[in-house]
Amino acid sequence: MATEASDWTWLDPLRRIDQAELAHMCSMSVTELDELVEYGALVPVVAEPRNRQFSASCVPPLREASRLRAHYDLDLFTISLLLGYLQRIAQLEQQLRSLNAHIPHPPTLPREGPTPWREPHA
């Protein structure tokens, strides 16, 4: 299965996405995104009403929220709450990965189960 450029380029959090592209990528309309901005669930990087741009880091949680909206028939206010929680979970997972990278791991893990049988030496 070939990966399209649009599937991996939004992973860069420094990349900016305009509102129409974000709506297309997340299967939402521009008016729905406007409503999410009004609720405070989405914060544009460039806040001009005609040229709103968002960070690409909002794409994965917004896609997940859009998928859950379609599956459970949720309204946009509920999606705004859900989107906040999904973004918080992603942030906490990143912090956990960062902290785990600084913890020294033991060179060998303790062996579980019975010890191996050894012939006594004389």
PDB file of C-alpha atoms in Angstrom:
ATOM      1  CA  MET A   1       0.000   0.000   0.000  1.00  0.00           C
ATOM      2  CA  ALA A   2       1.580   3.259  -1.115  1.00  0.00           C
ATOM      3  CA  THR A   3       1.671   6.163   1.302  1.00  0.00           C
ATOM      4  CA  GLU A   4       0.598   9.470  -0.191  1.00  0.00           C
ATOM      5  CA  ALA A   5       2.469  12.645   0.671  1.00  0.00           C
ATOM      6  CA  SER A   6      -0.635  14.050   2.370  1.00  0.00           C
ATOM      7  CA  ASP A   7      -0.617  11.112   4.785  1.00  0.00           C
ATOM      8  CA  TRP A   8       2.820  11.811   6.233  1.00  0.00           C
ATOM      9  CA  THR A   9       3.529  15.501   5.742  1.00  0.00           C
ATOM     10  CA  TRP A  10       1.039  16.575   8.412  1.00  0.00           C
ATOM     11  CA  LEU A  11       3.113  14.778  11.053  1.00  0.00           C
ATOM     12  CA  ASP A  12       5.465  17.768  11.218  1.00  0.00           C
ATOM     13  CA  PRO A  13       4.120  19.978  14.052  1.00  0.00           C
ATOM     14  CA  LEU A  14       5.862  23.046  12.601  1.00  0.00           C
ATOM     15  CA  ARG A  15       3.923  22.737   9.341  1.00  0.00           C
ATOM     16  CA  ARG A  16       0.915  25.015   8.949  1.00  0.00           C
ATOM     17  CA  ILE A  17      -2.321  23.877   7.330  1.00  0.00           C
ATOM     18  CA  ASP A  18      -4.967  26.229   6.002  1.00  0.00           C
ATOM     19  CA  GLN A  19      -8.551  25.765   7.090  1.00  0.00           C
ATOM     20  CA  ALA A  20      -9.813  24.284   3.807  1.00  0.00           C
ATOM     21  CA  GLU A  21      -7.048  21.662   3.750  1.00  0.00           C
ATOM     22  CA  LEU A  22      -7.674  20.775   7.403  1.00  0.00           C
ATOM     23  CA  ALA A  23     -11.392  20.402   6.727  1.00  0.00           C
ATOM     24  CA  HIS A  24     -10.659  18.114   3.772  1.00  0.00           C
ATOM     25  CA  MET A  25      -8.131  16.000   5.711  1.00  0.00           C
ATOM     26  CA  CYS A  26     -10.473  15.510   8.672  1.00  0.00           C
ATOM     27  CA  SER A  27     -13.748  15.025   6.746  1.00  0.00           C
ATOM     28  CA  MET A  28     -15.349  18.129   8.212  1.00  0.00           C
ATOM     29  CA  SER A  29     -16.718  21.334   6.746  1.00  0.00           C
ATOM     30  CA  VAL A  30     -15.146  24.766   7.137  1.00  0.00           C
ATOM     31  CA  THR A  31     -18.175  25.957   9.147  1.00  0.00           C
ATOM     32  CA  GLU A  32     -17.734  23.030  11.547  1.00  0.00           C
ATOM     33  CA  LEU A  33     -14.095  24.025  12.037  1.00  0.00           C
ATOM     34  CA  ASP A  34     -15.235  27.613  12.654  1.00  0.00           C
ATOM     35  CA  GLU A  35     -17.556  26.342  15.360  1.00  0.00           C
ATOM     36  CA  LEU A  36     -14.738  24.322  16.967  1.00  0.00           C
ATOM     37  CA  VAL A  37     -12.607  27.495  16.978  1.00  0.00           C
ATOM     38  CA  GLU A  38     -15.476  29.370  18.672  1.00  0.00           C
ATOM     39  CA  TYR A  39     -15.655  26.643  21.349  1.00  0.00           C
ATOM     40  CA  GLY A  40     -11.903  26.963  21.901  1.00  0.00           C
ATOM     41  CA  ALA A  41     -11.164  23.364  20.898  1.00  0.00           C
ATOM     42  CA  LEU A  42      -9.052  24.463  17.919  1.00  0.00           C
ATOM     43  CA  VAL A  43      -6.614  27.340  18.176  1.00  0.00           C
ATOM     44  CA  PRO A  44      -5.413  28.752  14.861  1.00  0.00           C
ATOM     45  CA  VAL A  45      -1.785  29.762  14.436  1.00  0.00           C
ATOM     46  CA  VAL A  46      -2.841  32.551  12.073  1.00  0.00           C
ATOM     47  CA  ALA A  47      -6.166  33.894  13.303  1.00  0.00           C
ATOM     48  CA  GLU A  48      -7.241  36.000  10.333  1.00  0.00           C
ATOM     49  CA  PRO A  49     -10.861  35.051   9.583  1.00  0.00           C
ATOM     50  CA  ARG A  50     -10.281  34.630   5.849  1.00  0.00           C
ATOM     51  CA  ASN A  51      -6.871  32.984   6.094  1.00  0.00           C
ATOM     52  CA  ARG A  52      -6.897  30.799   9.208  1.00  0.00           C
ATOM     53  CA  GLN A  53      -3.984  28.406   9.525  1.00  0.00           C
ATOM     54  CA  PHE A  54      -3.532  25.618  12.030  1.00  0.00           C
ATOM     55  CA  SER A  55      -0.602  23.587  13.280  1.00  0.00           C
ATOM     56  CA  ALA A  56      -0.327  20.164  11.676  1.00  0.00           C
ATOM     57  CA  SER A  57      -0.217  18.614  15.152  1.00  0.00           C
ATOM     58  CA  CYS A  58      -4.003  19.043  15.436  1.00  0.00           C
ATOM     59  CA  VAL A  59      -4.679  16.677  12.504  1.00  0.00           C
ATOM     60  CA  PRO A  60      -4.420  13.254  14.260  1.00  0.00           C
ATOM     61  CA  PRO A  61      -6.704  14.110  17.219  1.00  0.00           C
ATOM     62  CA  LEU A  62      -9.141  15.920  14.924  1.00  0.00           C
ATOM     63  CA  ARG A  63      -9.292  12.922  12.593  1.00  0.00           C
ATOM     64  CA  GLU A  64      -9.950  10.633  15.562  1.00  0.00           C
ATOM     65  CA  ALA A  65     -12.647  12.968  16.894  1.00  0.00           C
ATOM     66  CA  SER A  66     -14.243  13.107  13.442  1.00  0.00           C
ATOM     67  CA  ARG A  67     -14.208   9.308  13.223  1.00  0.00           C
ATOM     68  CA  LEU A  68     -15.828   8.989  16.665  1.00  0.00           C
ATOM     69  CA  ARG A  69     -18.383  11.643  15.706  1.00  0.00           C
ATOM     70  CA  ALA A  70     -19.469   9.643  12.679  1.00  0.00           C
ATOM     71  CA  HIS A  71     -19.504   6.361  14.588  1.00  0.00           C
ATOM     72  CA  TYR A  72     -21.454   7.582  17.638  1.00  0.00           C
ATOM     73  CA  ASP A  73     -23.435  10.430  16.007  1.00  0.00           C
ATOM     74  CA  LEU A  74     -22.018  13.118  18.330  1.00  0.00           C
ATOM     75  CA  ASP A  75     -22.681  16.852  18.139  1.00  0.00           C
ATOM     76  CA  LEU A  76     -19.917  19.437  17.686  1.00  0.00           C
ATOM     77  CA  PHE A  77     -19.921  20.592  21.306  1.00  0.00           C
ATOM     78  CA  THR A  78     -19.217  17.030  22.428  1.00  0.00           C
ATOM     79  CA  ILE A  79     -16.520  16.803  19.759  1.00  0.00           C
ATOM     80  CA  SER A  80     -14.906  19.963  21.145  1.00  0.00           C
ATOM     81  CA  LEU A  81     -14.703  18.365  24.599  1.00  0.00           C
ATOM     82  CA  LEU A  82     -13.452  15.096  23.129  1.00  0.00           C
ATOM     83  CA  LEU A  83     -10.830  16.895  21.059  1.00  0.00           C
ATOM     84  CA  GLY A  84      -9.444  18.580  24.172  1.00  0.00           C
ATOM     85  CA  TYR A  85      -9.128  15.235  25.914  1.00  0.00           C
ATOM     86  CA  LEU A  86      -7.485  13.586  22.888  1.00  0.00           C
ATOM     87  CA  GLN A  87      -4.931  16.389  22.673  1.00  0.00           C
ATOM     88  CA  ARG A  88      -4.233  16.103  26.404  1.00  0.00           C
ATOM     89  CA  ILE A  89      -3.745  12.337  26.116  1.00  0.00           C
ATOM     90  CA  ALA A  90      -1.278  12.835  23.249  1.00  0.00           C
ATOM     91  CA  GLN A  91       0.621  15.407  25.315  1.00  0.00           C
ATOM     92  CA  LEU A  92       0.804  13.093  28.343  1.00  0.00           C
ATOM     93  CA  GLU A  93       1.954  10.176  26.184  1.00  0.00           C
ATOM     94  CA  GLN A  94       4.759  12.365  24.802  1.00  0.00           C
ATOM     95  CA  GLN A  95       5.799  13.348  28.333  1.00  0.00           C
ATOM     96  CA  LEU A  96       5.806   9.695  29.389  1.00  0.00           C
ATOM     97  CA  ARG A  97       8.007   8.721  26.425  1.00  0.00           C
ATOM     98  CA  SER A  98      10.369  11.558  27.277  1.00  0.00           C
ATOM     99  CA  LEU A  99      10.608  10.531  30.943  1.00  0.00           C
ATOM    100  CA  ASN A 100      11.113   6.860  30.064  1.00  0.00           C
ATOM    101  CA  ALA A 101      14.020   7.834  27.838  1.00  0.00           C
ATOM    102  CA  HIS A 102      15.848   9.285  30.878  1.00  0.00           C
ATOM    103  CA  ILE A 103      15.332   6.291  33.192  1.00  0.00           C
ATOM    104  CA  PRO A 104      18.273   3.886  33.281  1.00  0.00           C
ATOM    105  CA  HIS A 105      17.061   0.410  32.467  1.00  0.00           C
ATOM    106  CA  PRO A 106      18.667  -2.661  34.074  1.00  0.00           C
ATOM    107  CA  PRO A 107      21.174  -4.418  31.779  1.00  0.00           C
ATOM    108  CA  THR A 108      19.382  -7.743  32.211  1.00  0.00           C
ATOM    109  CA  LEU A 109      15.886  -8.395  33.313  1.00  0.00           C
ATOM    110  CA  PRO A 110      15.381 -10.705  36.297  1.00  0.00           C
ATOM    111  CA  ARG A 111      14.671 -14.262  35.258  1.00  0.00           C
ATOM    112  CA  GLU A 112      11.211 -15.525  36.034  1.00  0.00           C
ATOM    113  CA  GLY A 113      10.433 -19.144  36.766  1.00  0.00           C
ATOM    114  CA  PRO A 114      12.546 -21.947  38.204  1.00  0.00           C
ATOM    115  CA  THR A 115      16.326 -21.804  38.076  1.00  0.00           C
ATOM    116  CA  PRO A 116      18.025 -24.116  35.564  1.00  0.00           C
ATOM    117  CA  TRP A 117      19.358 -27.470  36.833  1.00  0.00           C
ATOM    118  CA  ARG A 118      23.132 -27.668  37.101  1.00  0.00           C
ATOM    119  CA  GLU A 119      25.370 -30.655  37.724  1.00  0.00           C
ATOM    120  CA  PRO A 120      27.241 -30.283  41.023  1.00  0.00           C
ATOM    121  CA  HIS A 121      31.016 -29.982  40.500  1.00  0.00           C
ATOM    122  CA  ALA A 122      33.358 -32.027  42.624  1.00  0.00           C
TER     123      ALA A 122
END
